[in-house]
Amino acid sequence: MNQFEYTRASTQQAAIAALVKDEHAMFLAGGTNLVDLMKRGVTSPSRLIDINELPLAAIEQTATGLRIGAMVRNSDAAEHALVNRHFPLLSMAFKAGASPQLRNMATVGGNMMQRTRCPYFYDTAMPCNKREPGSGCGAIGGYNRMHAIFGASEQCIAVHPSDMCVALTALDATVTIAGPKAERKIAFADFHRLPGSTPQKDNNLQHGELITAVHIPFNHLTNVHYLKIRDRASYAFALLSVAAALNIKSGTIREARLAMGGVAHKPWRLTEAEKALKGQPANETSFKKAAAIAMEGARSYGHNDFKLKLAPNAIAEALRLASV
Ligand code: SF4
C-alpha cells in the first residue's frame, strides 16, 4: 500500500475544505471497499479524510418522506423502524447486501460510492479502462460472467455492485450533496453514470463534494419485493437483482416501479416495462409481457449469455412475489 496522510474531520465544512485542497485526497467512511482498493494498489489517495465523526448518521421523517444521513450504517438502516414501515423494499435490499459484518461498517454514502467488482479492475497486471483509461478492457473477450447486458460501451462492460442503490432508484430517491460553495440535489437515477467513453467515472459527483443524505418520497406502493440471484446465499454480489414495487387495487396494477442490479454500470430502471404494467391485471401474463419488454436492447458478451434468459425470468418472478 502506498503511503498516505490521514486527517479526521469534525465538521462538514472542514471535510470539504480538506478535500478541495488536495486533488488526490479521498473521504473515508466505512472503508469496506476503499481500503481493499488501496491494499491492491488500484486506488492510491494522497490523503484520507475520515468523515466518521460528521453528524450525518440520522434517519428522520420529513413532511414528504424519509431522510437517511450518508453516515448511517447499512445494518442500522436495514433494521430501522421508519425504513421498515415506509420502505420495506429498501430494508429487503439492505439485508440482501454483503454480510452482517460488512453492513455494520458500510455507510449509505459509501454504498453509493463503491466501485465495480470486475476482477480485471482489481488486478493491476491486467488492462482496464476504468482503472487506467486507454489501457483496454480485459473483460471484453475475457471472463465476463458477472458483466453488463444493458448500457455497456466498447470501453467498459462492468456493473455497479450495490443492492441498496437498486431499491433507491426504484423508489425515486434524491441525493443531497454539499459542495464548497453550495448544496445541490440530484435524482438518484442520475447519480451513477453509464461508462460511455469515460468508464473511469462511476458517478456525477465532483471532487470537493460530499454526499450528505438521501431522501425517499412517500409513495402508494402496496406490494414490493427485492429479488437477488447470486452464487452463494450467504454472501455474494448479485448475478442480477430486481426491485419490484406495485400499487395493486382490485387486482389491477395502478402503478409499477422496476429496477435491476447486476446488469449495467448503474442501477437499471425498467421504464418501458413499468408503463406496460400500468392498468393491467396483476397476473402471470402481464408480468411476462413486461419482462419481455424490459429485455429489449439487451446484449451479452459470452460468459454472461445466461443473463439474457435469467433476467426476464427474474423480473417476472419478482413481480409475482411482490403481487402476493
Ligand atoms: Fe475495466 Fe470495465 Fe473492462 Fe472491467 S469491464 S476490465 S472495469 S474497463
mmCIF file of N, CA and C in Angstrom, residues 58-183:
data_model
loop_
_atom_site.group_PDB
_atom_site.id
_atom_site.type_symbol
_atom_site.label_atom_id
_atom_site.label_comp_id
_atom_site.label_asym_id
_atom_site.label_seq_id
_atom_site.Cartn_x
_atom_site.Cartn_y
_atom_site.Cartn_z
ATOM 1 N N ALA A 58 -28.284 10.280 11.006
ATOM 2 C CA ALA A 58 -29.675 10.247 11.491
ATOM 3 C C ALA A 58 -30.625 9.779 10.392
ATOM 4 N N ILE A 59 -31.694 9.130 10.824
ATOM 5 C CA ILE A 59 -32.807 8.801 9.923
ATOM 6 C C ILE A 59 -34.016 9.578 10.440
ATOM 7 N N GLU A 60 -34.537 10.468 9.605
ATOM 8 C CA GLU A 60 -35.605 11.365 10.069
ATOM 9 C C GLU A 60 -36.772 11.363 9.095
ATOM 10 N N GLN A 61 -37.967 11.444 9.669
ATOM 11 C CA GLN A 61 -39.146 11.583 8.831
ATOM 12 C C GLN A 61 -39.334 13.062 8.506
ATOM 13 N N THR A 62 -39.574 13.358 7.235
ATOM 14 C CA THR A 62 -39.859 14.739 6.836
ATOM 15 C C THR A 62 -41.336 14.822 6.432
ATOM 16 N N ALA A 63 -41.768 15.983 5.990
ATOM 17 C CA ALA A 63 -43.169 16.123 5.573
ATOM 18 C C ALA A 63 -43.474 15.264 4.354
ATOM 19 N N THR A 64 -42.434 14.961 3.561
ATOM 20 C CA THR A 64 -42.684 14.260 2.292
ATOM 21 C C THR A 64 -42.055 12.868 2.201
ATOM 22 N N GLY A 65 -41.292 12.476 3.216
ATOM 23 C CA GLY A 65 -40.664 11.158 3.114
ATOM 24 C C GLY A 65 -39.679 10.900 4.237
ATOM 25 N N LEU A 66 -38.641 10.152 3.929
ATOM 26 C CA LEU A 66 -37.595 9.848 4.916
ATOM 27 C C LEU A 66 -36.265 10.397 4.429
ATOM 28 N N ARG A 67 -35.521 10.958 5.380
ATOM 29 C CA ARG A 67 -34.179 11.449 5.069
ATOM 30 C C ARG A 67 -33.202 10.548 5.800
ATOM 31 N N ILE A 68 -32.333 9.895 5.043
ATOM 32 C CA ILE A 68 -31.351 8.982 5.635
ATOM 33 C C ILE A 68 -29.966 9.604 5.465
ATOM 34 N N GLY A 69 -29.298 9.877 6.574
ATOM 35 C CA GLY A 69 -27.984 10.511 6.518
ATOM 36 C C GLY A 69 -26.956 9.605 5.855
ATOM 37 N N ALA A 70 -25.992 10.240 5.222
ATOM 38 C CA ALA A 70 -24.992 9.483 4.453
ATOM 39 C C ALA A 70 -24.140 8.576 5.333
ATOM 40 N N MET A 71 -24.008 8.911 6.629
ATOM 41 C CA MET A 71 -23.160 8.094 7.501
ATOM 42 C C MET A 71 -23.935 7.047 8.293
ATOM 43 N N VAL A 72 -25.208 6.863 7.974
ATOM 44 C CA VAL A 72 -25.975 5.776 8.599
ATOM 45 C C VAL A 72 -25.384 4.450 8.117
ATOM 46 N N ARG A 73 -25.132 3.561 9.073
ATOM 47 C CA ARG A 73 -24.602 2.227 8.703
ATOM 48 C C ARG A 73 -25.704 1.415 8.022
ATOM 49 N N ASN A 74 -25.318 0.583 7.094
ATOM 50 C CA ASN A 74 -26.296 -0.222 6.359
ATOM 51 C C ASN A 74 -27.125 -1.093 7.300
ATOM 52 N N SER A 75 -26.502 -1.635 8.349
ATOM 53 C CA SER A 75 -27.240 -2.502 9.288
ATOM 54 C C SER A 75 -28.270 -1.683 10.069
ATOM 55 N N ASP A 76 -27.931 -0.457 10.440
ATOM 56 C CA ASP A 76 -28.882 0.392 11.172
ATOM 57 C C ASP A 76 -30.071 0.764 10.284
ATOM 58 N N ALA A 77 -29.792 1.095 9.040
ATOM 59 C CA ALA A 77 -30.874 1.446 8.117
ATOM 60 C C ALA A 77 -31.781 0.240 7.868
ATOM 61 N N ALA A 78 -31.173 -0.924 7.731
ATOM 62 C CA ALA A 78 -31.943 -2.147 7.432
ATOM 63 C C ALA A 78 -32.949 -2.463 8.527
ATOM 64 N N GLU A 79 -32.573 -2.174 9.778
ATOM 65 C CA GLU A 79 -33.426 -2.543 10.917
ATOM 66 C C GLU A 79 -34.255 -1.371 11.440
ATOM 67 N N HIS A 80 -34.099 -0.193 10.873
ATOM 68 C CA HIS A 80 -34.771 0.985 11.432
ATOM 69 C C HIS A 80 -36.295 0.896 11.236
ATOM 70 N N ALA A 81 -37.034 1.240 12.301
ATOM 71 C CA ALA A 81 -38.500 1.097 12.261
ATOM 72 C C ALA A 81 -39.133 1.927 11.133
ATOM 73 N N LEU A 82 -38.641 3.145 10.931
ATOM 74 C CA LEU A 82 -39.242 4.001 9.892
ATOM 75 C C LEU A 82 -38.967 3.445 8.491
ATOM 76 N N VAL A 83 -37.766 2.904 8.292
ATOM 77 C CA VAL A 83 -37.432 2.328 6.978
ATOM 78 C C VAL A 83 -38.293 1.091 6.742
ATOM 79 N N ASN A 84 -38.413 0.249 7.755
ATOM 80 C CA ASN A 84 -39.221 -0.973 7.615
ATOM 81 C C ASN A 84 -40.692 -0.645 7.359
ATOM 82 N N ARG A 85 -41.187 0.370 8.079
ATOM 83 C CA ARG A 85 -42.616 0.695 7.953
ATOM 84 C C ARG A 85 -42.935 1.321 6.592
ATOM 85 N N HIS A 86 -42.117 2.279 6.172
ATOM 86 C CA HIS A 86 -42.460 3.037 4.961
ATOM 87 C C HIS A 86 -41.824 2.478 3.681
ATOM 88 N N PHE A 87 -40.667 1.856 3.814
ATOM 89 C CA PHE A 87 -39.961 1.409 2.608
ATOM 90 C C PHE A 87 -39.403 -0.005 2.788
ATOM 91 N N PRO A 88 -40.293 -0.989 2.927
ATOM 92 C CA PRO A 88 -39.827 -2.368 3.121
ATOM 93 C C PRO A 88 -38.948 -2.868 1.964
ATOM 94 N N LEU A 89 -39.153 -2.318 0.765
ATOM 95 C CA LEU A 89 -38.303 -2.707 -0.365
ATOM 96 C C LEU A 89 -36.843 -2.372 -0.074
ATOM 97 N N LEU A 90 -36.630 -1.201 0.538
ATOM 98 C CA LEU A 90 -35.269 -0.777 0.861
ATOM 99 C C LEU A 90 -34.671 -1.660 1.967
ATOM 100 N N SER A 91 -35.468 -2.013 2.955
ATOM 101 C CA SER A 91 -34.981 -2.917 4.005
ATOM 102 C C SER A 91 -34.543 -4.248 3.407
ATOM 103 N N MET A 92 -35.354 -4.762 2.490
ATOM 104 C CA MET A 92 -35.020 -6.051 1.863
ATOM 105 C C MET A 92 -33.693 -5.946 1.093
ATOM 106 N N ALA A 93 -33.529 -4.831 0.400
ATOM 107 C CA ALA A 93 -32.295 -4.654 -0.385
ATOM 108 C C ALA A 93 -31.083 -4.537 0.538
ATOM 109 N N PHE A 94 -31.220 -3.784 1.638
ATOM 110 C CA PHE A 94 -30.109 -3.670 2.589
ATOM 111 C C PHE A 94 -29.713 -5.054 3.111
ATOM 112 N N LYS A 95 -30.715 -5.843 3.487
ATOM 113 C CA LYS A 95 -30.426 -7.150 4.089
ATOM 114 C C LYS A 95 -29.847 -8.130 3.075
ATOM 115 N N ALA A 96 -30.104 -7.878 1.790
ATOM 116 C CA ALA A 96 -29.539 -8.759 0.755
ATOM 117 C C ALA A 96 -28.075 -8.413 0.459
ATOM 118 N N GLY A 97 -27.630 -7.241 0.920
ATOM 119 C CA GLY A 97 -26.288 -6.772 0.567
ATOM 120 C C GLY A 97 -25.207 -7.281 1.507
ATOM 121 N N ALA A 98 -24.100 -7.701 0.952
ATOM 122 C CA ALA A 98 -22.883 -8.052 1.710
ATOM 123 C C ALA A 98 -23.152 -9.053 2.840
ATOM 124 N N SER A 99 -22.389 -8.929 3.934
ATOM 125 C CA SER A 99 -22.528 -9.815 5.098
ATOM 126 C C SER A 99 -22.888 -8.935 6.301
ATOM 127 N N PRO A 100 -23.367 -9.536 7.413
ATOM 128 C CA PRO A 100 -23.690 -8.701 8.586
ATOM 129 C C PRO A 100 -22.502 -7.859 9.049
ATOM 130 N N GLN A 101 -21.305 -8.436 9.030
ATOM 131 C CA GLN A 101 -20.125 -7.682 9.481
ATOM 132 C C GLN A 101 -19.881 -6.462 8.583
ATOM 133 N N LEU A 102 -19.996 -6.664 7.279
ATOM 134 C CA LEU A 102 -19.775 -5.542 6.357
ATOM 135 C C LEU A 102 -20.873 -4.497 6.500
ATOM 136 N N ARG A 103 -22.099 -4.950 6.691
ATOM 137 C CA ARG A 103 -23.215 -3.992 6.835
ATOM 138 C C ARG A 103 -23.048 -3.149 8.099
ATOM 139 N N ASN A 104 -22.412 -3.707 9.108
ATOM 140 C CA ASN A 104 -22.169 -2.939 10.339
ATOM 141 C C ASN A 104 -21.200 -1.788 10.114
ATOM 142 N N MET A 105 -20.326 -1.921 9.153
ATOM 143 C CA MET A 105 -19.336 -0.872 8.868
ATOM 144 C C MET A 105 -19.765 0.033 7.716
ATOM 145 N N ALA A 106 -20.350 -0.558 6.682
ATOM 146 C CA ALA A 106 -20.635 0.190 5.443
ATOM 147 C C ALA A 106 -21.696 1.255 5.682
ATOM 148 N N THR A 107 -21.503 2.401 5.073
ATOM 149 C CA THR A 107 -22.439 3.519 5.222
ATOM 150 C C THR A 107 -23.279 3.679 3.954
ATOM 151 N N VAL A 108 -24.346 4.449 4.086
ATOM 152 C CA VAL A 108 -25.214 4.696 2.933
ATOM 153 C C VAL A 108 -24.444 5.433 1.825
ATOM 154 N N GLY A 109 -23.710 6.478 2.219
ATOM 155 C CA GLY A 109 -22.924 7.224 1.222
ATOM 156 C C GLY A 109 -21.848 6.355 0.595
ATOM 157 N N GLY A 110 -21.186 5.561 1.423
ATOM 158 C CA GLY A 110 -20.139 4.666 0.915
ATOM 159 C C GLY A 110 -20.691 3.608 -0.017
ATOM 160 N N ASN A 111 -21.881 3.124 0.302
ATOM 161 C CA ASN A 111 -22.531 2.141 -0.557
ATOM 162 C C ASN A 111 -22.711 2.709 -1.970
ATOM 163 N N MET A 112 -23.098 3.980 -2.030
ATOM 164 C CA MET A 112 -23.277 4.620 -3.342
ATOM 165 C C MET A 112 -21.948 4.771 -4.084
ATOM 166 N N MET A 113 -20.863 4.941 -3.316
ATOM 167 C CA MET A 113 -19.556 5.217 -3.925
ATOM 168 C C MET A 113 -18.744 3.956 -4.211
ATOM 169 N N GLN A 114 -19.259 2.777 -3.793
ATOM 170 C CA GLN A 114 -18.467 1.564 -4.006
ATOM 171 C C GLN A 114 -18.245 1.329 -5.488
ATOM 172 N N ARG A 115 -17.143 0.670 -5.794
ATOM 173 C CA ARG A 115 -16.755 0.505 -7.189
ATOM 174 C C ARG A 115 -17.081 -0.897 -7.680
ATOM 175 N N THR A 116 -17.023 -1.079 -8.972
ATOM 176 C CA THR A 116 -17.366 -2.367 -9.562
ATOM 177 C C THR A 116 -16.495 -3.490 -8.986
ATOM 178 N N ARG A 117 -17.034 -4.693 -9.013
ATOM 179 C CA ARG A 117 -16.225 -5.855 -8.602
ATOM 180 C C ARG A 117 -15.685 -6.606 -9.822
ATOM 181 N N CYS A 118 -15.612 -5.977 -10.982
ATOM 182 C CA CYS A 118 -14.985 -6.604 -12.152
ATOM 183 C C CYS A 118 -13.575 -7.054 -11.754
ATOM 184 N N PRO A 119 -13.244 -8.345 -11.918
ATOM 185 C CA PRO A 119 -11.933 -8.817 -11.447
ATOM 186 C C PRO A 119 -10.750 -8.152 -12.148
ATOM 187 N N TYR A 120 -10.936 -7.715 -13.367
ATOM 188 C CA TYR A 120 -9.829 -7.068 -14.095
ATOM 189 C C TYR A 120 -9.529 -5.675 -13.522
ATOM 190 N N PHE A 121 -10.550 -5.061 -12.960
ATOM 191 C CA PHE A 121 -10.359 -3.748 -12.330
ATOM 192 C C PHE A 121 -9.444 -3.885 -11.104
ATOM 193 N N TYR A 122 -9.551 -5.024 -10.412
ATOM 194 C CA TYR A 122 -8.778 -5.234 -9.178
ATOM 195 C C TYR A 122 -7.398 -5.833 -9.443
ATOM 196 N N ASP A 123 -7.158 -6.308 -10.674
ATOM 197 C CA ASP A 123 -5.884 -6.961 -10.996
ATOM 198 C C ASP A 123 -5.023 -5.966 -11.776
ATOM 199 N N THR A 124 -4.053 -5.382 -11.104
ATOM 200 C CA THR A 124 -3.286 -4.293 -11.730
ATOM 201 C C THR A 124 -2.360 -4.790 -12.852
ATOM 202 N N ALA A 125 -2.281 -6.112 -13.022
ATOM 203 C CA ALA A 125 -1.475 -6.646 -14.135
ATOM 204 C C ALA A 125 -2.296 -6.716 -15.424
ATOM 205 N N MET A 126 -3.599 -6.464 -15.315
ATOM 206 C CA MET A 126 -4.485 -6.621 -16.477
ATOM 207 C C MET A 126 -4.931 -5.255 -17.008
ATOM 208 N N PRO A 127 -5.267 -5.197 -18.319
ATOM 209 C CA PRO A 127 -5.784 -3.926 -18.845
ATOM 210 C C PRO A 127 -7.169 -3.626 -18.293
ATOM 211 N N CYS A 128 -7.416 -2.368 -18.040
ATOM 212 C CA CYS A 128 -8.743 -1.963 -17.545
ATOM 213 C C CYS A 128 -8.900 -0.463 -17.766
ATOM 214 N N ASN A 129 -9.833 -0.102 -18.636
ATOM 215 C CA ASN A 129 -10.068 1.320 -18.930
ATOM 216 C C ASN A 129 -10.607 2.099 -17.734
ATOM 217 N N LYS A 130 -11.232 1.412 -16.817
ATOM 218 C CA LYS A 130 -11.767 2.111 -15.634
ATOM 219 C C LYS A 130 -10.632 2.476 -14.680
ATOM 220 N N ARG A 131 -9.686 1.555 -14.504
ATOM 221 C CA ARG A 131 -8.556 1.822 -13.603
ATOM 222 C C ARG A 131 -7.514 2.682 -14.283
ATOM 223 N N GLU A 132 -7.264 2.383 -15.568
ATOM 224 C CA GLU A 132 -6.226 3.103 -16.318
ATOM 225 C C GLU A 132 -6.778 3.432 -17.708
ATOM 226 N N PRO A 133 -7.409 4.593 -17.878
ATOM 227 C CA PRO A 133 -8.051 4.921 -19.159
ATOM 228 C C PRO A 133 -7.097 4.726 -20.343
ATOM 229 N N GLY A 134 -7.653 4.072 -21.375
ATOM 230 C CA GLY A 134 -6.857 3.844 -22.582
ATOM 231 C C GLY A 134 -6.104 2.533 -22.591
ATOM 232 N N SER A 135 -6.132 1.789 -21.493
ATOM 233 C CA SER A 135 -5.341 0.547 -21.433
ATOM 234 C C SER A 135 -6.070 -0.645 -22.037
ATOM 235 N N GLY A 136 -7.383 -0.512 -22.278
ATOM 236 C CA GLY A 136 -8.161 -1.624 -22.817
ATOM 237 C C GLY A 136 -9.094 -2.194 -21.762
ATOM 238 N N CYS A 137 -9.886 -3.167 -22.203
ATOM 239 C CA CYS A 137 -10.837 -3.804 -21.281
ATOM 240 C C CYS A 137 -10.582 -5.307 -21.270
ATOM 241 N N GLY A 138 -10.137 -5.805 -20.125
ATOM 242 C CA GLY A 138 -9.858 -7.233 -20.019
ATOM 243 C C GLY A 138 -11.104 -8.095 -20.114
ATOM 244 N N ALA A 139 -12.232 -7.525 -19.743
ATOM 245 C CA ALA A 139 -13.457 -8.338 -19.675
ATOM 246 C C ALA A 139 -14.091 -8.573 -21.040
ATOM 247 N N ILE A 140 -13.905 -7.620 -21.976
ATOM 248 C CA ILE A 140 -14.449 -7.826 -23.319
ATOM 249 C C ILE A 140 -13.521 -8.835 -24.007
ATOM 250 N N GLY A 141 -14.056 -9.994 -24.276
ATOM 251 C CA GLY A 141 -13.217 -11.065 -24.826
ATOM 252 C C GLY A 141 -12.560 -11.886 -23.737
ATOM 253 N N GLY A 142 -12.709 -11.459 -22.485
ATOM 254 C CA GLY A 142 -12.168 -12.222 -21.354
ATOM 255 C C GLY A 142 -13.289 -12.907 -20.596
ATOM 256 N N TYR A 143 -13.083 -13.099 -19.292
ATOM 257 C CA TYR A 143 -14.090 -13.771 -18.482
ATOM 258 C C TYR A 143 -15.092 -12.722 -18.006
ATOM 259 N N ASN A 144 -16.320 -12.845 -18.463
ATOM 260 C CA ASN A 144 -17.278 -11.754 -18.206
ATOM 261 C C ASN A 144 -18.628 -12.257 -17.690
ATOM 262 N N ARG A 145 -18.585 -13.268 -16.863
ATOM 263 C CA ARG A 145 -19.827 -13.880 -16.359
ATOM 264 C C ARG A 145 -20.684 -12.905 -15.552
ATOM 265 N N MET A 146 -20.034 -11.993 -14.795
ATOM 266 C CA MET A 146 -20.775 -11.068 -13.929
ATOM 267 C C MET A 146 -21.192 -9.788 -14.662
ATOM 268 N N HIS A 147 -20.852 -9.651 -15.917
ATOM 269 C CA HIS A 147 -20.877 -8.321 -16.537
ATOM 270 C C HIS A 147 -22.224 -7.902 -17.129
ATOM 271 N N ALA A 148 -22.198 -6.706 -17.727
ATOM 272 C CA ALA A 148 -23.432 -5.999 -18.111
ATOM 273 C C ALA A 148 -24.122 -6.615 -19.321
ATOM 274 N N ILE A 149 -25.430 -6.442 -19.349
ATOM 275 C CA ILE A 149 -26.200 -6.757 -20.568
ATOM 276 C C ILE A 149 -26.953 -5.513 -21.069
ATOM 277 N N PHE A 150 -26.889 -4.445 -20.300
ATOM 278 C CA PHE A 150 -27.531 -3.179 -20.722
ATOM 279 C C PHE A 150 -26.536 -2.017 -20.579
ATOM 280 N N GLY A 151 -26.605 -1.068 -21.511
ATOM 281 C CA GLY A 151 -25.922 0.217 -21.335
ATOM 282 C C GLY A 151 -24.404 0.180 -21.347
ATOM 283 N N ALA A 152 -23.807 -0.923 -21.796
ATOM 284 C CA ALA A 152 -22.343 -1.020 -21.795
ATOM 285 C C ALA A 152 -21.768 -0.236 -22.982
ATOM 286 N N SER A 153 -20.445 -0.104 -23.015
ATOM 287 C CA SER A 153 -19.800 0.579 -24.139
ATOM 288 C C SER A 153 -18.625 -0.257 -24.614
ATOM 289 N N GLU A 154 -17.987 0.180 -25.670
ATOM 290 C CA GLU A 154 -16.799 -0.556 -26.155
ATOM 291 C C GLU A 154 -15.627 -0.389 -25.204
ATOM 292 N N GLN A 155 -15.768 0.528 -24.267
ATOM 293 C CA GLN A 155 -14.695 0.804 -23.302
ATOM 294 C C GLN A 155 -14.841 -0.016 -22.027
ATOM 295 N N CYS A 156 -16.066 -0.346 -21.653
ATOM 296 C CA CYS A 156 -16.283 -0.984 -20.343
ATOM 297 C C CYS A 156 -17.644 -1.674 -20.304
ATOM 298 N N ILE A 157 -17.653 -2.899 -19.745
ATOM 299 C CA ILE A 157 -18.917 -3.640 -19.603
ATOM 300 C C ILE A 157 -19.158 -4.016 -18.134
ATOM 301 N N ALA A 158 -18.585 -3.233 -17.221
ATOM 302 C CA ALA A 158 -18.712 -3.539 -15.794
ATOM 303 C C ALA A 158 -20.118 -3.223 -15.286
ATOM 304 N N VAL A 159 -20.444 -3.799 -14.127
ATOM 305 C CA VAL A 159 -21.731 -3.492 -13.494
ATOM 306 C C VAL A 159 -21.509 -2.836 -12.135
ATOM 307 N N HIS A 160 -22.506 -2.061 -11.710
ATOM 308 C CA HIS A 160 -22.490 -1.497 -10.364
ATOM 309 C C HIS A 160 -22.938 -2.589 -9.391
ATOM 310 N N PRO A 161 -22.231 -2.739 -8.259
ATOM 311 C CA PRO A 161 -22.496 -3.909 -7.419
ATOM 312 C C PRO A 161 -23.526 -3.751 -6.311
ATOM 313 N N SER A 162 -24.077 -2.565 -6.119
ATOM 314 C CA SER A 162 -24.916 -2.309 -4.934
ATOM 315 C C SER A 162 -26.315 -2.922 -5.041
ATOM 316 N N ASP A 163 -26.851 -3.334 -3.901
ATOM 317 C CA ASP A 163 -28.273 -3.691 -3.799
ATOM 318 C C ASP A 163 -29.080 -2.467 -3.369
ATOM 319 N N MET A 164 -28.590 -1.760 -2.351
ATOM 320 C CA MET A 164 -29.286 -0.577 -1.841
ATOM 321 C C MET A 164 -29.635 0.391 -2.973
ATOM 322 N N CYS A 165 -28.677 0.616 -3.873
ATOM 323 C CA CYS A 165 -28.880 1.613 -4.929
ATOM 324 C C CYS A 165 -29.989 1.201 -5.899
ATOM 325 N N VAL A 166 -30.193 -0.090 -6.065
ATOM 326 C CA VAL A 166 -31.251 -0.565 -6.967
ATOM 327 C C VAL A 166 -32.617 -0.191 -6.376
ATOM 328 N N ALA A 167 -32.770 -0.437 -5.073
ATOM 329 C CA ALA A 167 -34.042 -0.088 -4.419
ATOM 330 C C ALA A 167 -34.252 1.423 -4.421
ATOM 331 N N LEU A 168 -33.200 2.191 -4.136
ATOM 332 C CA LEU A 168 -33.344 3.657 -4.097
ATOM 333 C C LEU A 168 -33.693 4.218 -5.476
ATOM 334 N N THR A 169 -33.210 3.575 -6.523
ATOM 335 C CA THR A 169 -33.577 4.000 -7.885
ATOM 336 C C THR A 169 -35.062 3.765 -8.122
ATOM 337 N N ALA A 170 -35.543 2.587 -7.734
ATOM 338 C CA ALA A 170 -36.968 2.274 -7.930
ATOM 339 C C ALA A 170 -37.850 3.181 -7.077
ATOM 340 N N LEU A 171 -37.320 3.625 -5.942
ATOM 341 C CA LEU A 171 -38.117 4.442 -5.014
ATOM 342 C C LEU A 171 -38.028 5.943 -5.319
ATOM 343 N N ASP A 172 -37.389 6.295 -6.429
ATOM 344 C CA ASP A 172 -37.294 7.713 -6.845
ATOM 345 C C ASP A 172 -36.643 8.593 -5.789
ATOM 346 N N ALA A 173 -35.586 8.070 -5.167
ATOM 347 C CA ALA A 173 -34.881 8.835 -4.137
ATOM 348 C C ALA A 173 -34.135 10.018 -4.756
ATOM 349 N N THR A 174 -33.746 10.938 -3.894
ATOM 350 C CA THR A 174 -32.942 12.103 -4.283
ATOM 351 C C THR A 174 -31.693 12.125 -3.404
ATOM 352 N N VAL A 175 -30.566 12.498 -3.984
ATOM 353 C CA VAL A 175 -29.311 12.576 -3.236
ATOM 354 C C VAL A 175 -29.019 14.040 -2.914
ATOM 355 N N THR A 176 -28.672 14.314 -1.654
ATOM 356 C CA THR A 176 -28.253 15.673 -1.293
ATOM 357 C C THR A 176 -26.734 15.696 -1.207
ATOM 358 N N ILE A 177 -26.155 16.687 -1.869
ATOM 359 C CA ILE A 177 -24.695 16.789 -1.981
ATOM 360 C C ILE A 177 -24.260 18.176 -1.522
ATOM 361 N N ALA A 178 -23.292 18.205 -0.617
ATOM 362 C CA ALA A 178 -22.743 19.503 -0.173
ATOM 363 C C ALA A 178 -21.436 19.753 -0.917
ATOM 364 N N GLY A 179 -21.261 20.987 -1.376
ATOM 365 C CA GLY A 179 -20.029 21.350 -2.068
ATOM 366 C C GLY A 179 -19.361 22.513 -1.379
ATOM 367 N N PRO A 180 -18.212 22.974 -1.879
ATOM 368 C CA PRO A 180 -17.515 24.084 -1.248
ATOM 369 C C PRO A 180 -18.341 25.367 -1.233
ATOM 370 N N LYS A 181 -19.221 25.522 -2.218
ATOM 371 C CA LYS A 181 -19.988 26.772 -2.288
ATOM 372 C C LYS A 181 -21.458 26.595 -1.931
ATOM 373 N N ALA A 182 -22.047 25.502 -2.343
ATOM 374 C CA ALA A 182 -23.490 25.340 -2.139
ATOM 375 C C ALA A 182 -23.863 23.873 -2.044
ATOM 376 N N GLU A 183 -25.126 23.665 -1.681
ATOM 377 C CA GLU A 183 -25.677 22.309 -1.641
ATOM 378 C C GLU A 183 -26.457 22.097 -2.933
#
